[in-house]
Structure formats: structure tokens, C-alpha cells
């Protein structure tokens, strides 16, 4: 939660540090890995962001938002077929989401 507050305040570096700290205490906390991955993407640290997205999905494979955000990273890094797979999974997990279907 503290990482989210720092992120909202525009302090990405502190948000990343706090997300890492949460993961240190609870490695399977998918939300912390998801938030860390999003922050890393914002800082163009794509390789580590991909790792964090994958770890979040290991911890919580039904977390549709992770599939969606990971897909956006894959599009940005020119891995469109993998992105399509992730988007389809996000839409399957949350069929009512117009964002995932668009």
C-alpha cells in the first residue's frame, strides 16, 4: 500500500523500493509483483518488468489485470503473438471487461 501511495505522489523510485521490500517479505504476493512490474515499465526497465509479470502470474494465474498489463509490455517490445495470447487470457478471465476485449 505504501508503494501505491508513493507512486500516486510521483515518487517512482520510492514506490519501486517499497514494492521490492514487500516482495522480500512475501515473494508470492502477486499484487506487489504486478505493481512493481508496472512501475518498471514506466521507467522503461522492460526486462525486469517482464520477469515480475511472469512471477505475478505464477503466484496468481487468474489475475486478469496482470495478463492485460503484461500484454501491453509485449506489444511495446514487439512480441505481438505472445501479447495476443495474454490479452485472450485476460478477456477469458474477465469476460465483462470492455478494456480487455478492445
Coordinates of N, CA and C in Angstrom, one line a residue:
X1 N 0.8 -1.2 0.0 CA 0.0 0.0 0.0 C 0.9 1.3 0.0
X2 N 1.9 1.2 0.7 CA 2.8 2.4 0.8 C 3.4 2.7 -0.6
X3 N 3.8 1.6 -1.3 CA 4.3 1.8 -2.7 C 3.3 2.5 -3.6
X4 N 2.0 2.2 -3.4 CA 1.0 2.8 -4.2 C 0.8 4.3 -3.9
X5 N 1.0 4.6 -2.6 CA 0.9 6.0 -2.2 C 2.0 6.8 -2.8
X6 N 3.3 6.2 -2.7 CA 4.4 6.9 -3.3 C 4.3 7.0 -4.8
X7 N 3.7 6.0 -5.4 CA 3.5 6.1 -6.9 C 2.5 7.2 -7.2
X8 N 1.5 7.3 -6.4 CA 0.5 8.3 -6.7 C 1.1 9.7 -6.4
X9 N 2.0 9.8 -5.6 CA 2.7 11.1 -5.3 C 3.8 11.4 -6.3
X10 N 4.0 10.5 -7.2 CA 5.0 10.7 -8.3 C 6.4 10.3 -7.9
X11 N 6.6 9.6 -6.8 CA 7.9 9.2 -6.4 C 8.1 7.7 -6.8
X12 N 8.4 7.5 -8.1 CA 8.5 6.2 -8.7 C 9.7 5.4 -8.0
X13 N 10.8 6.0 -7.7 CA 11.9 5.3 -7.1 C 11.6 4.8 -5.8
X14 N 10.9 5.5 -5.0 CA 10.5 5.0 -3.6 C 9.4 4.0 -3.8
X15 N 8.5 4.1 -4.7 CA 7.5 3.1 -4.9 C 8.1 1.8 -5.3
X16 N 9.1 1.8 -6.2 CA 9.8 0.6 -6.6 C 10.5 0.0 -5.4
X17 N 11.1 0.8 -4.6 CA 11.8 0.3 -3.4 C 10.8 -0.4 -2.5
X18 N 9.7 0.2 -2.3 CA 8.7 -0.4 -1.4 C 8.1 -1.6 -1.9
X19 N 7.8 -1.7 -3.2 CA 7.3 -2.9 -3.8 C 8.4 -4.0 -3.7
X20 N 9.6 -3.7 -3.9 CA 10.7 -4.7 -3.7 C 10.7 -5.2 -2.2
X21 N 10.5 -4.3 -1.3 CA 10.6 -4.6 0.1 C 9.4 -5.6 0.4
X22 N 8.2 -5.3 -0.1 CA 7.1 -6.2 0.1 C 7.3 -7.6 -0.4
X23 N 8.0 -7.7 -1.6 CA 8.3 -8.9 -2.2 C 9.3 -9.7 -1.4
X24 N 10.2 -9.0 -0.8 CA 11.3 -9.6 0.0 C 10.6 -10.3 1.2
X25 N 9.6 -9.8 1.8 CA 8.9 -10.4 2.9 C 7.8 -11.4 2.4
X26 N 7.3 -11.2 1.3 CA 6.2 -12.1 0.8 C 6.4 -12.3 -0.7
X27 N 7.3 -13.2 -1.1 CA 7.6 -13.4 -2.5 C 6.5 -13.8 -3.4
X28 N 5.4 -14.4 -2.9 CA 4.3 -14.8 -3.7 C 3.1 -13.8 -3.7
X29 N 3.4 -12.6 -3.3 CA 2.4 -11.5 -3.3 C 2.3 -10.9 -4.7
X30 N 1.3 -11.5 -5.4 CA 1.1 -11.1 -6.8 C 0.9 -9.6 -7.0
X31 N 0.2 -9.0 -6.1 CA -0.1 -7.6 -6.3 C 1.1 -6.8 -6.2
X32 N 2.0 -7.1 -5.3 CA 3.3 -6.3 -5.2 C 4.1 -6.5 -6.5
X33 N 4.2 -7.7 -7.0 CA 4.9 -8.0 -8.2 C 4.3 -7.3 -9.4
X34 N 3.0 -7.3 -9.5 CA 2.2 -6.6 -10.5 C 2.5 -5.1 -10.5
X35 N 2.4 -4.5 -9.3 CA 2.7 -3.1 -9.1 C 4.2 -2.7 -9.4
X36 N 5.1 -3.6 -9.0 CA 6.5 -3.4 -9.3 C 6.7 -3.4 -10.8
X37 N 6.1 -4.4 -11.5 CA 6.2 -4.5 -12.9 C 5.7 -3.3 -13.7
X38 N 4.6 -2.8 -13.3 CA 4.0 -1.6 -13.9 C 4.9 -0.4 -13.7
X39 N 5.5 -0.3 -12.5 CA 6.4 0.8 -12.2 C 7.7 0.7 -13.1
X40 N 8.2 -0.6 -13.2 CA 9.4 -0.8 -14.0 C 9.1 -0.5 -15.5
X41 N 7.9 -0.8 -16.0 CA 7.6 -0.4 -17.4 C 7.6 1.1 -17.5
X42 N 7.0 1.8 -16.6 CA 7.0 3.2 -16.6 C 8.4 3.8 -16.6
X43 N 9.4 3.1 -16.1 CA 10.8 3.5 -16.1 C 11.6 2.8 -17.2
X44 N 10.9 2.2 -18.1 CA 11.5 1.5 -19.3 C 12.5 0.4 -18.9
X45 N 12.2 -0.2 -17.8 CA 13.0 -1.4 -17.4 C 12.3 -2.6 -17.8
X46 N 12.2 -2.9 -19.1 CA 11.3 -3.9 -19.6 C 11.7 -5.3 -19.3
X47 N 13.0 -5.6 -19.2 CA 13.4 -7.0 -19.0 C 13.0 -7.4 -17.6
X48 N 13.2 -6.6 -16.6 CA 12.8 -6.9 -15.2 C 11.3 -6.9 -15.1
X49 N 10.7 -6.0 -15.8 CA 9.2 -5.9 -15.7 C 8.6 -7.2 -16.2
X50 N 9.1 -7.7 -17.3 CA 8.6 -9.0 -17.8 C 8.8 -10.1 -16.8
X51 N 10.0 -10.2 -16.1 CA 10.2 -11.2 -15.1 C 9.1 -11.0 -14.0
X52 N 8.9 -9.8 -13.5 CA 7.9 -9.6 -12.4 C 6.5 -9.9 -12.9
X53 N 6.1 -9.6 -14.1 CA 4.8 -10.0 -14.6 C 4.7 -11.5 -14.6
X54 N 5.7 -12.2 -15.0 CA 5.7 -13.7 -15.1 C 5.6 -14.3 -13.7
X55 N 6.3 -13.7 -12.7 CA 6.2 -14.2 -11.3 C 4.9 -13.9 -10.7
X56 N 4.3 -12.8 -11.1 CA 2.9 -12.5 -10.6 C 1.9 -13.5 -11.1
X57 N 2.1 -13.9 -12.3 CA 1.2 -14.9 -12.9 C 1.4 -16.3 -12.4
X58 N 2.7 -16.6 -12.0 CA 2.9 -17.9 -11.3 C 2.1 -17.9 -9.9
X59 N 2.2 -16.8 -9.2 CA 1.5 -16.7 -7.9 C 0.0 -16.6 -8.1
X60 N -0.5 -16.0 -9.1 CA -1.9 -15.7 -9.3 C -2.3 -15.8 -10.7
X61 N -2.4 -17.0 -11.3 CA -2.7 -17.1 -12.7 C -4.0 -16.6 -13.2
X62 N -4.9 -16.4 -12.2 CA -6.3 -15.9 -12.6 C -6.4 -14.4 -12.5
X63 N -5.3 -13.7 -12.3 CA -5.2 -12.2 -12.1 C -5.2 -11.6 -13.5
X64 N -6.4 -11.3 -13.9 CA -6.7 -10.8 -15.3 C -5.9 -9.5 -15.6
X65 N -5.8 -8.6 -14.7 CA -5.1 -7.3 -14.9 C -3.6 -7.6 -15.2
X66 N -3.0 -8.6 -14.6 CA -1.6 -8.9 -14.9 C -1.5 -9.4 -16.3
X67 N -2.4 -10.2 -16.8 CA -2.3 -10.7 -18.2 C -2.4 -9.5 -19.1
X68 N -3.3 -8.6 -18.8 CA -3.5 -7.4 -19.7 C -2.3 -6.5 -19.7
X69 N -1.8 -6.2 -18.5 CA -0.6 -5.3 -18.5 C 0.6 -5.9 -19.1
X70 N 0.8 -7.2 -18.9 CA 1.9 -8.0 -19.5 C 1.7 -7.9 -21.0
X71 N 0.5 -8.0 -21.5 CA 0.3 -8.0 -22.9 C 0.7 -6.6 -23.5
X72 N 0.4 -5.5 -22.8 CA 0.8 -4.2 -23.2 C 2.3 -4.1 -23.3
X73 N 3.0 -4.7 -22.3 CA 4.5 -4.7 -22.4 C 5.0 -5.5 -23.6
X74 N 4.3 -6.6 -23.9 CA 4.7 -7.5 -25.0 C 4.5 -6.7 -26.3
X75 N 3.4 -6.0 -26.4 CA 3.2 -5.1 -27.6 C 4.3 -4.1 -27.8
X76 N 4.6 -3.4 -26.7 CA 5.7 -2.4 -26.7 C 7.0 -2.9 -27.0
X77 N 7.3 -4.2 -26.7 CA 8.6 -4.8 -27.0 C 8.5 -5.7 -28.3
X78 N 7.4 -5.5 -29.1 CA 7.3 -6.1 -30.4 C 7.1 -7.7 -30.3
X79 N 6.4 -8.2 -29.3 CA 6.1 -9.6 -29.2 C 4.6 -9.8 -29.3
X80 N 4.1 -9.4 -30.5 CA 2.6 -9.3 -30.6 C 1.9 -10.7 -30.5
X81 N 2.5 -11.8 -31.0 CA 1.7 -13.0 -30.8 C 1.6 -13.4 -29.4
X82 N 2.6 -13.2 -28.6 CA 2.5 -13.5 -27.2 C 1.6 -12.5 -26.5
X83 N 1.6 -11.3 -27.0 CA 0.6 -10.3 -26.4 C -0.8 -10.7 -26.7
X84 N -1.1 -11.2 -27.8 CA -2.4 -11.7 -28.2 C -2.9 -12.8 -27.2
X85 N -2.0 -13.7 -26.9 CA -2.3 -14.8 -26.0 C -2.6 -14.3 -24.6
X86 N -1.9 -13.3 -24.2 CA -2.1 -12.7 -22.8 C -3.5 -12.0 -22.8
X87 N -3.7 -11.2 -23.9 CA -5.0 -10.5 -24.0 C -6.2 -11.4 -24.0
X88 N -6.1 -12.5 -24.8 CA -7.1 -13.5 -24.8 C -7.4 -14.1 -23.4
X89 N -6.3 -14.4 -22.7 CA -6.5 -14.9 -21.4 C -7.1 -13.9 -20.4
X90 N -6.7 -12.6 -20.5 CA -7.4 -11.6 -19.7 C -8.8 -11.5 -20.0
X91 N -9.2 -11.6 -21.3 CA -10.6 -11.5 -21.6 C -11.4 -12.7 -21.2
X92 N -10.7 -13.9 -21.2 CA -11.4 -15.1 -20.7 C -11.6 -15.0 -19.2
X93 N -10.7 -14.5 -18.5 CA -10.8 -14.4 -17.1 C -11.8 -13.4 -16.6
X94 N -11.9 -12.3 -17.4 CA -12.9 -11.2 -17.1 C -13.7 -10.9 -18.3
X95 N -14.6 -11.8 -18.7 CA -15.4 -11.6 -19.9 C -16.2 -10.3 -20.0
X96 N -16.4 -9.7 -18.9 CA -17.2 -8.4 -18.9 C -16.4 -7.2 -19.1
X97 N -15.1 -7.3 -19.2 CA -14.2 -6.2 -19.3 C -14.1 -5.7 -20.7
X98 N -14.7 -4.5 -21.0 CA -14.6 -3.9 -22.3 C -13.1 -3.6 -22.6
X99 N -12.4 -3.2 -21.7 CA -11.0 -2.8 -21.9 C -10.2 -4.0 -22.4
X100 N -10.4 -5.2 -21.8 CA -9.7 -6.4 -22.2 C -10.1 -6.8 -23.6
X101 N -11.3 -6.6 -24.0 CA -11.8 -7.0 -25.3 C -11.4 -6.0 -26.4
X102 N -11.2 -4.8 -26.0 CA -10.8 -3.8 -27.0 C -9.4 -4.0 -27.4

